[in-house]
Short mmCIF file of C-alpha atoms in Angstrom, two decimals:
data_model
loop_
_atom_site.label_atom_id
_atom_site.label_comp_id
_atom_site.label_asym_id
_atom_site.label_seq_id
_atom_site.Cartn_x
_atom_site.Cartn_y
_atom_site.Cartn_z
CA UNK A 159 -8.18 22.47 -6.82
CA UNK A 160 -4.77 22.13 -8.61
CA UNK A 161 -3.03 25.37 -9.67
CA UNK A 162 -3.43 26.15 -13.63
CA UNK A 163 -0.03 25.21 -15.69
CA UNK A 164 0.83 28.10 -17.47
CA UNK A 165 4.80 27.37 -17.71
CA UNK A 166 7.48 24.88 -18.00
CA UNK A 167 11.44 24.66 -17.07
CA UNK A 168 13.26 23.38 -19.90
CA UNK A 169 16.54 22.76 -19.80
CA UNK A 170 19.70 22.37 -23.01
CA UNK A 171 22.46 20.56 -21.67
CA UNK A 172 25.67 20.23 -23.77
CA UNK A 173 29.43 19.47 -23.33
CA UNK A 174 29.88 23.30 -23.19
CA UNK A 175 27.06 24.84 -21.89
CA UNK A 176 23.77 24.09 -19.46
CA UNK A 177 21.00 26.59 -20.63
CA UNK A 178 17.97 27.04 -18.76
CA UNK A 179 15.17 28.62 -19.63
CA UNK A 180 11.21 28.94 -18.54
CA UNK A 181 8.75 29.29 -21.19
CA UNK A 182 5.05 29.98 -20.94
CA UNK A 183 1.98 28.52 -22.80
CA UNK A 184 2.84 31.24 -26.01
CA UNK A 185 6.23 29.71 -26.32
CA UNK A 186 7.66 32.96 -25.26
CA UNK A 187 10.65 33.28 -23.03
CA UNK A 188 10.10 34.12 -19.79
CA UNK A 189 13.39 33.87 -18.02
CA UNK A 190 16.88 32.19 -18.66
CA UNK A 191 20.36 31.51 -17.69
CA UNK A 192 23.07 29.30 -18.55
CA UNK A 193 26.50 28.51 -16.77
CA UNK A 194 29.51 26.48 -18.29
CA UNK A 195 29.32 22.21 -18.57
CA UNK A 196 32.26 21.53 -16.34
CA UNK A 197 34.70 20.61 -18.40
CA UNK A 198 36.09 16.84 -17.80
CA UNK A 199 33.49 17.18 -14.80
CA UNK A 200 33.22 14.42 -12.22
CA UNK A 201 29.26 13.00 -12.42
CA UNK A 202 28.52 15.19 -9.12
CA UNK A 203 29.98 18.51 -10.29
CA UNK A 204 28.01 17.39 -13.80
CA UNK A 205 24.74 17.09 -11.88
CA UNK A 206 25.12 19.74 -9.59
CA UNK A 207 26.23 22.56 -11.94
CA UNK A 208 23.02 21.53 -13.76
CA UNK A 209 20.55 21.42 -10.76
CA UNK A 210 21.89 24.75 -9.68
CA UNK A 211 20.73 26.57 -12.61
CA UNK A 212 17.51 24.27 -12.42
CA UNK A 213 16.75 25.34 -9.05
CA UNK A 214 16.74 29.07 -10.55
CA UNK A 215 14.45 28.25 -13.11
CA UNK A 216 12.24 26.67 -11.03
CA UNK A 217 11.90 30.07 -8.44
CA UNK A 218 10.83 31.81 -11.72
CA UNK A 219 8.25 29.26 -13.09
CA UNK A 220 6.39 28.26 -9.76
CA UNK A 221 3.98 31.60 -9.54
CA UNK A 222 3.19 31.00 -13.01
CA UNK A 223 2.54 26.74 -12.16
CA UNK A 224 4.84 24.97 -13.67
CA UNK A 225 3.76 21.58 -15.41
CA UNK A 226 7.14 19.95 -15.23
CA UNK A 227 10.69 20.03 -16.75
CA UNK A 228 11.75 19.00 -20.31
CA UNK A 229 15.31 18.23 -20.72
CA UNK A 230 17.38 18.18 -24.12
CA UNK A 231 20.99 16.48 -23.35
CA UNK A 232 24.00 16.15 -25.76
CA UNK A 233 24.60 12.18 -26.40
CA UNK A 234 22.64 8.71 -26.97
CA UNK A 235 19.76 8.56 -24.34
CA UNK A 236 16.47 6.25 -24.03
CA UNK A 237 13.84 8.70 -23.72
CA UNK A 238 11.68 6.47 -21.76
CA UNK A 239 14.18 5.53 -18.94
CA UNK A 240 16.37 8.84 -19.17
CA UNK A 241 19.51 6.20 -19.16
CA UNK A 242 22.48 7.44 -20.38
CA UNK A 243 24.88 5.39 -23.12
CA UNK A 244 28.35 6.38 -23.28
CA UNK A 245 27.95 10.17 -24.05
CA UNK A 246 31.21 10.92 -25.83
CA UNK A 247 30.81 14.74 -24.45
CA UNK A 248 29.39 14.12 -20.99
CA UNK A 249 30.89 11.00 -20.18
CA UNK A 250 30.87 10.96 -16.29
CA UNK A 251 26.79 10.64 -16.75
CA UNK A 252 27.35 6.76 -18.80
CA UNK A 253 25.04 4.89 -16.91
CA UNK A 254 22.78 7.20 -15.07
CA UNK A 255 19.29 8.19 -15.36
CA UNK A 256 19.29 12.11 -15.83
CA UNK A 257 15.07 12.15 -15.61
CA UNK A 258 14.74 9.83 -12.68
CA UNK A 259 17.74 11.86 -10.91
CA UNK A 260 16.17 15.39 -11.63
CA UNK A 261 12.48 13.74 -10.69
CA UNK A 262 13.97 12.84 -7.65
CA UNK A 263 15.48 16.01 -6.84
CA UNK A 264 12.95 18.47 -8.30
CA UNK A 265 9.51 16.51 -7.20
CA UNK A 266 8.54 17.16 -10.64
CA UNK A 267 7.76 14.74 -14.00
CA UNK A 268 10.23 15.59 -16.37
CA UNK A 269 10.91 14.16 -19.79
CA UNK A 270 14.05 13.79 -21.67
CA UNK A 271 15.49 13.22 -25.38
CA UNK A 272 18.66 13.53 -27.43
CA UNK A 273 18.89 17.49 -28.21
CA UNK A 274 19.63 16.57 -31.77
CA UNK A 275 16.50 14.77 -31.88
CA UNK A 276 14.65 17.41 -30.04
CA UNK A 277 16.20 20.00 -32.39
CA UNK A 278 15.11 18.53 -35.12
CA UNK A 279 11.45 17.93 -34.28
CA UNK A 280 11.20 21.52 -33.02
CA UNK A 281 12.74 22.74 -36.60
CA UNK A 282 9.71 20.31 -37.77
CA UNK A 283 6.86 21.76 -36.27
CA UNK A 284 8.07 25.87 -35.87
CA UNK A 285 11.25 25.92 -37.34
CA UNK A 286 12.31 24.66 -41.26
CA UNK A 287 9.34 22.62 -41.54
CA UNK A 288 6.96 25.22 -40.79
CA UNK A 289 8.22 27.76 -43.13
CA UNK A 290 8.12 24.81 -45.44
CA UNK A 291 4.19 24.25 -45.04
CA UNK A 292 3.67 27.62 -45.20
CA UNK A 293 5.42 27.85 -48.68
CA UNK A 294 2.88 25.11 -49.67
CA UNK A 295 6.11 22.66 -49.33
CA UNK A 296 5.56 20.51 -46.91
CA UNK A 297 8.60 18.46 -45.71
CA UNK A 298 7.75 14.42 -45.81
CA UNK A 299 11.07 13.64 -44.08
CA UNK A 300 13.39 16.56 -42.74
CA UNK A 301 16.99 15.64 -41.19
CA UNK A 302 18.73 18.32 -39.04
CA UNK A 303 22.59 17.90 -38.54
CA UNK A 304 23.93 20.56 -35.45
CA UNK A 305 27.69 21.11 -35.39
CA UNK A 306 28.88 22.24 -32.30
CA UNK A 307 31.08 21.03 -29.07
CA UNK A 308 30.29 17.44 -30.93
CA UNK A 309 28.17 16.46 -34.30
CA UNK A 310 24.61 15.28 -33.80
CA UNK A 311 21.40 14.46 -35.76
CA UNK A 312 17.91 13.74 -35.58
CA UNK A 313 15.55 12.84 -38.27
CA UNK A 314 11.79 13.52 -38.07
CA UNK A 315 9.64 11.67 -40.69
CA UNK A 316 5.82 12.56 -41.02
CA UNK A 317 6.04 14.43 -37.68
CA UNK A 318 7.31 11.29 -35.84
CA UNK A 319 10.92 11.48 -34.40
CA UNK A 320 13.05 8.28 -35.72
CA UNK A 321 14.33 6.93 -32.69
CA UNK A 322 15.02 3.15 -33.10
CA UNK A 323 15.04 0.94 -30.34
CA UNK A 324 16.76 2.67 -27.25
CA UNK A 325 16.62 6.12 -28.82
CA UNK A 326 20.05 5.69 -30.09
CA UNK A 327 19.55 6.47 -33.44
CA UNK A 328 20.53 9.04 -35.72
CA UNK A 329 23.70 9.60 -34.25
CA UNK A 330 25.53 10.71 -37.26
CA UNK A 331 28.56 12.19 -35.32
CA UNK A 332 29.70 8.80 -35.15
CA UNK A 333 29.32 7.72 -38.85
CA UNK A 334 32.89 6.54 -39.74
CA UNK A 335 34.27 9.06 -42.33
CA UNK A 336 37.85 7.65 -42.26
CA UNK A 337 38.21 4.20 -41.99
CA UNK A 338 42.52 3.92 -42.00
CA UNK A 339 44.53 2.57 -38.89
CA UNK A 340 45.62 6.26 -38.57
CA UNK A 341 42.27 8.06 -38.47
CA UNK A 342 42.17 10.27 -35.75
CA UNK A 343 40.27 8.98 -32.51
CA UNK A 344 37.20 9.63 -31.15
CA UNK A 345 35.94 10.70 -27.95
CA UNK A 346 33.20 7.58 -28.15
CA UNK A 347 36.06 5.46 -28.79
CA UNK A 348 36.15 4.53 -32.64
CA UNK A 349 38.26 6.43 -34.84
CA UNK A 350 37.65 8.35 -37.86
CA UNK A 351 34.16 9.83 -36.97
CA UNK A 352 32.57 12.46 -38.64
CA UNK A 353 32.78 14.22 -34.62
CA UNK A 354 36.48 13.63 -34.42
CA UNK A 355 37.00 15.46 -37.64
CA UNK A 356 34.75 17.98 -38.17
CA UNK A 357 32.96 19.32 -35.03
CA UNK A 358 33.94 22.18 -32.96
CA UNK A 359 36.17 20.50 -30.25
CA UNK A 360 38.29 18.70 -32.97
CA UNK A 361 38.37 21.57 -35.03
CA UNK A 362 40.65 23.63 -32.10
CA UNK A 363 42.08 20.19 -31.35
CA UNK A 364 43.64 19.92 -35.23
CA UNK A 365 44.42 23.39 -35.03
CA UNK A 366 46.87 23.00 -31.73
CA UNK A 367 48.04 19.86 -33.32
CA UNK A 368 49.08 21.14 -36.38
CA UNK A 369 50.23 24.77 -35.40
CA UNK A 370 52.53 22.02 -33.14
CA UNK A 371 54.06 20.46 -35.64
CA UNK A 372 55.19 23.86 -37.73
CA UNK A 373 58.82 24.23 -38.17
CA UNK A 374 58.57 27.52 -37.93
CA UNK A 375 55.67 30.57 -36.79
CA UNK A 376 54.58 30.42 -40.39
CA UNK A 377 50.61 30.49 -39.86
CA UNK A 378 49.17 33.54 -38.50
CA UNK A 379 47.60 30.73 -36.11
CA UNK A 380 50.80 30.28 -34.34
CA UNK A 381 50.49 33.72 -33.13
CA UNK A 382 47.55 32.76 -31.00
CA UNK A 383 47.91 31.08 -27.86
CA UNK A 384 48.00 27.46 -28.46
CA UNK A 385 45.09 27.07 -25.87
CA UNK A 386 43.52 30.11 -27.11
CA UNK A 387 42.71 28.37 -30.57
CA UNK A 388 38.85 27.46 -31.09
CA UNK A 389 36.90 26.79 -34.22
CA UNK A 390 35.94 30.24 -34.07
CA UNK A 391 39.64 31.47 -34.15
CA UNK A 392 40.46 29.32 -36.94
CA UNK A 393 37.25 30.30 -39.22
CA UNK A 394 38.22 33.88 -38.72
CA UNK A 395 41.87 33.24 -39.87
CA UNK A 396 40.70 31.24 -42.70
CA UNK A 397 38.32 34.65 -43.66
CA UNK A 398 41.36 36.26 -43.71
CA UNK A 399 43.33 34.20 -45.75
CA UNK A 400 45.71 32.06 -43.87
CA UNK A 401 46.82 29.31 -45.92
CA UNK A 402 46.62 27.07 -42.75
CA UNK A 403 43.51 27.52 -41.49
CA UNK A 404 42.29 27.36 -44.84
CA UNK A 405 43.52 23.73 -45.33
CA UNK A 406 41.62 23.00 -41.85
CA UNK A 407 38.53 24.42 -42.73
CA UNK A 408 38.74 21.93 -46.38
CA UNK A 409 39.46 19.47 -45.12
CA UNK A 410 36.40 19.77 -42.24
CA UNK A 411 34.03 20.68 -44.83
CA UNK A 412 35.37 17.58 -47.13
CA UNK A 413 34.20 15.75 -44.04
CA UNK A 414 31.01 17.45 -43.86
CA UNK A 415 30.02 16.53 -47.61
CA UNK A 416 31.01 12.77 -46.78
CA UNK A 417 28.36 12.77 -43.71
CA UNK A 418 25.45 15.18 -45.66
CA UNK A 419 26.13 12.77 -48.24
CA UNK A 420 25.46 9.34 -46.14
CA UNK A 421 22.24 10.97 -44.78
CA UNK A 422 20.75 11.76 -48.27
CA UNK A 423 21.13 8.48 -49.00
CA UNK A 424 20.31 6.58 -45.76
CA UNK A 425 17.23 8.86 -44.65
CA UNK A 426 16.21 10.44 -48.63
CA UNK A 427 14.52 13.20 -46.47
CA UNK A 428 13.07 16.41 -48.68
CA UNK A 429 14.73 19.18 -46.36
CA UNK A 430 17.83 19.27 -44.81
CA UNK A 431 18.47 21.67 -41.78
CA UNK A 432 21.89 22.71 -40.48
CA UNK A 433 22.50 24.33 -37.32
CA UNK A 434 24.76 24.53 -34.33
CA UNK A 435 26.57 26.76 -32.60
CA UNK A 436 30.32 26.16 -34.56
CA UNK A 437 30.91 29.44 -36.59
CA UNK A 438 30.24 27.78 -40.30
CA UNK A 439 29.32 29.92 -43.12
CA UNK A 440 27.13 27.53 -44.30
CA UNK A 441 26.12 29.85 -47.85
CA UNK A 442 29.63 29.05 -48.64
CA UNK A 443 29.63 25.29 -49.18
CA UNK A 444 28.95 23.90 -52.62
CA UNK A 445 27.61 21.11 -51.29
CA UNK A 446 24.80 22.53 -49.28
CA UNK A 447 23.67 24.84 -51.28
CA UNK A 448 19.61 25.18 -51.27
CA UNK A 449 20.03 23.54 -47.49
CA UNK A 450 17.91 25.12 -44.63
CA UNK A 451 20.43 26.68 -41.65
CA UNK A 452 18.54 27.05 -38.43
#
């Protein structure tokens, strides 16, 4: 007789962080852990920092039986083959099948989608879209946006995930927002993405460049250690009213509006949900007001 399943390993794998975490049949939390995304990792540090804090999870879940591993990764991926497609933020896994490698490794089934996707159909069913139902509001079409290390989306419509052929779709990080010779590149290539100007990596990045290019230590910015600049560092000095920062922060949420506009108008969904882990003060935009923030 098999052993009940009472648990699974799931896993959140981004271009900063892996998190790992084992969750029983309630949906409660039974143990977790996450260690840093190597940063410009080779694929074998990639896959090894990750199966490291994999094989942890998978000491905790096994006296509870485990019924397999679920696995939401940052960048375009076909959730039937696991195949990777040029994942601007882990890039050394183009080309490789994360499910069939963690099957492999683990002895277990394990399934795999975009975590923008995943995000939003999780918002969907317990998130946005339940507090939506039980307002007597249900959501037809709800479109979640996550700005974090990168931009991603996912769009659920009457509780089925749009996916399009591969699984590619809904990448709205990589919506062109600036389409001049100049536009600033992006890490899938193109230039002028939404990503490239408005996530959390490019955020620092704009900061460093222009704190660079001051004359003089004008900006309280320039104070900071030039690698010591995140998003978070430059929201805070925006809060407190440094003209510099400030003009970074417009001109990322002028970005923002471009690509929440787009998606209104491609996807016409009835709730919008905004999440992510880059420090936005979401109540503060004009343009999303009456948006749900996860």
């Amino acid at each position: 007789m098999s052993s009940p399943i009472n648990a699974v390993v799931a896993m959140d794998w981004g271009g900063t962080w892996i998190r790992v975490a084992v969750v029983d049949r309630g949906g409660s939390v039974i143990w977790e852990n996450r260690v840093p995304s190597p940063k410009g990792g080779t694929q074998s540090q990639l896959l090894d920092a990750a199966g490291a804090v994999l094989a942890h999870g998978f000491e905790h879940g096994k006296p509870l039986g485990l019924g397999g591993l679920g696995i939401a990764i940052a960048g375009p991926v076909d959730a039937d083959t696991g195949m990777m497609f040029h994942p601007p933020n882990l890039p050394s896994l183009d080309g490789i099948s994360v499910k069939t490698y963690f099957e492999t490794e683990l002895g277990c089934t394990a399934w795999i989608g975009n975590d923008a996707n995943l995000a939003a159909l999780g918002e969907f069913r317990y998130g946005a879209g339940k507090d939506a139902r039980e307002q007597g509001r249900p959501s037809t079409t709800l479109a979640y946006v996550t700005v974090s290390t990168g931009i991603g989306g996912g769009v659920v419509d009457r509780g089925r995930m749009f996916l399009g052929v591969n699984g590619l779709a809904t990448e709205v990080g990589h919506m062109s927002i600036d389409g001049s010779r100049e536009a600033t590149p992006c890490p899938c290539g193109s230039r002028g993405c939404l990503e490239a100007l408005a996530s959390g990596a490019s955020i620092a990045r704009i900061a460093r460049e222009r704190v660079a290019q001051l004359p003089a230590p004008t900006s309280a910015l320039s104070a900071t250690d030039r690698e010591s600049i995140t998003s978070e560092v430059v929201f805070q000095e925006a809060a407190a009213g440094d003209p510099l920062a400030q003009d970074i922060v417009e001109d990322v949420l002028q970005a923002l509006g471009v690509g929440l506009t787009n998606i209104l108008h491609l996807y016409n969904p009835d709730l919008v949900v905004l999440g992510g882990a880059c420090p936005l003060d979401w109540s503060s935009w004009n343009c999303c007001r009456g948006f749900t923030k996860s």
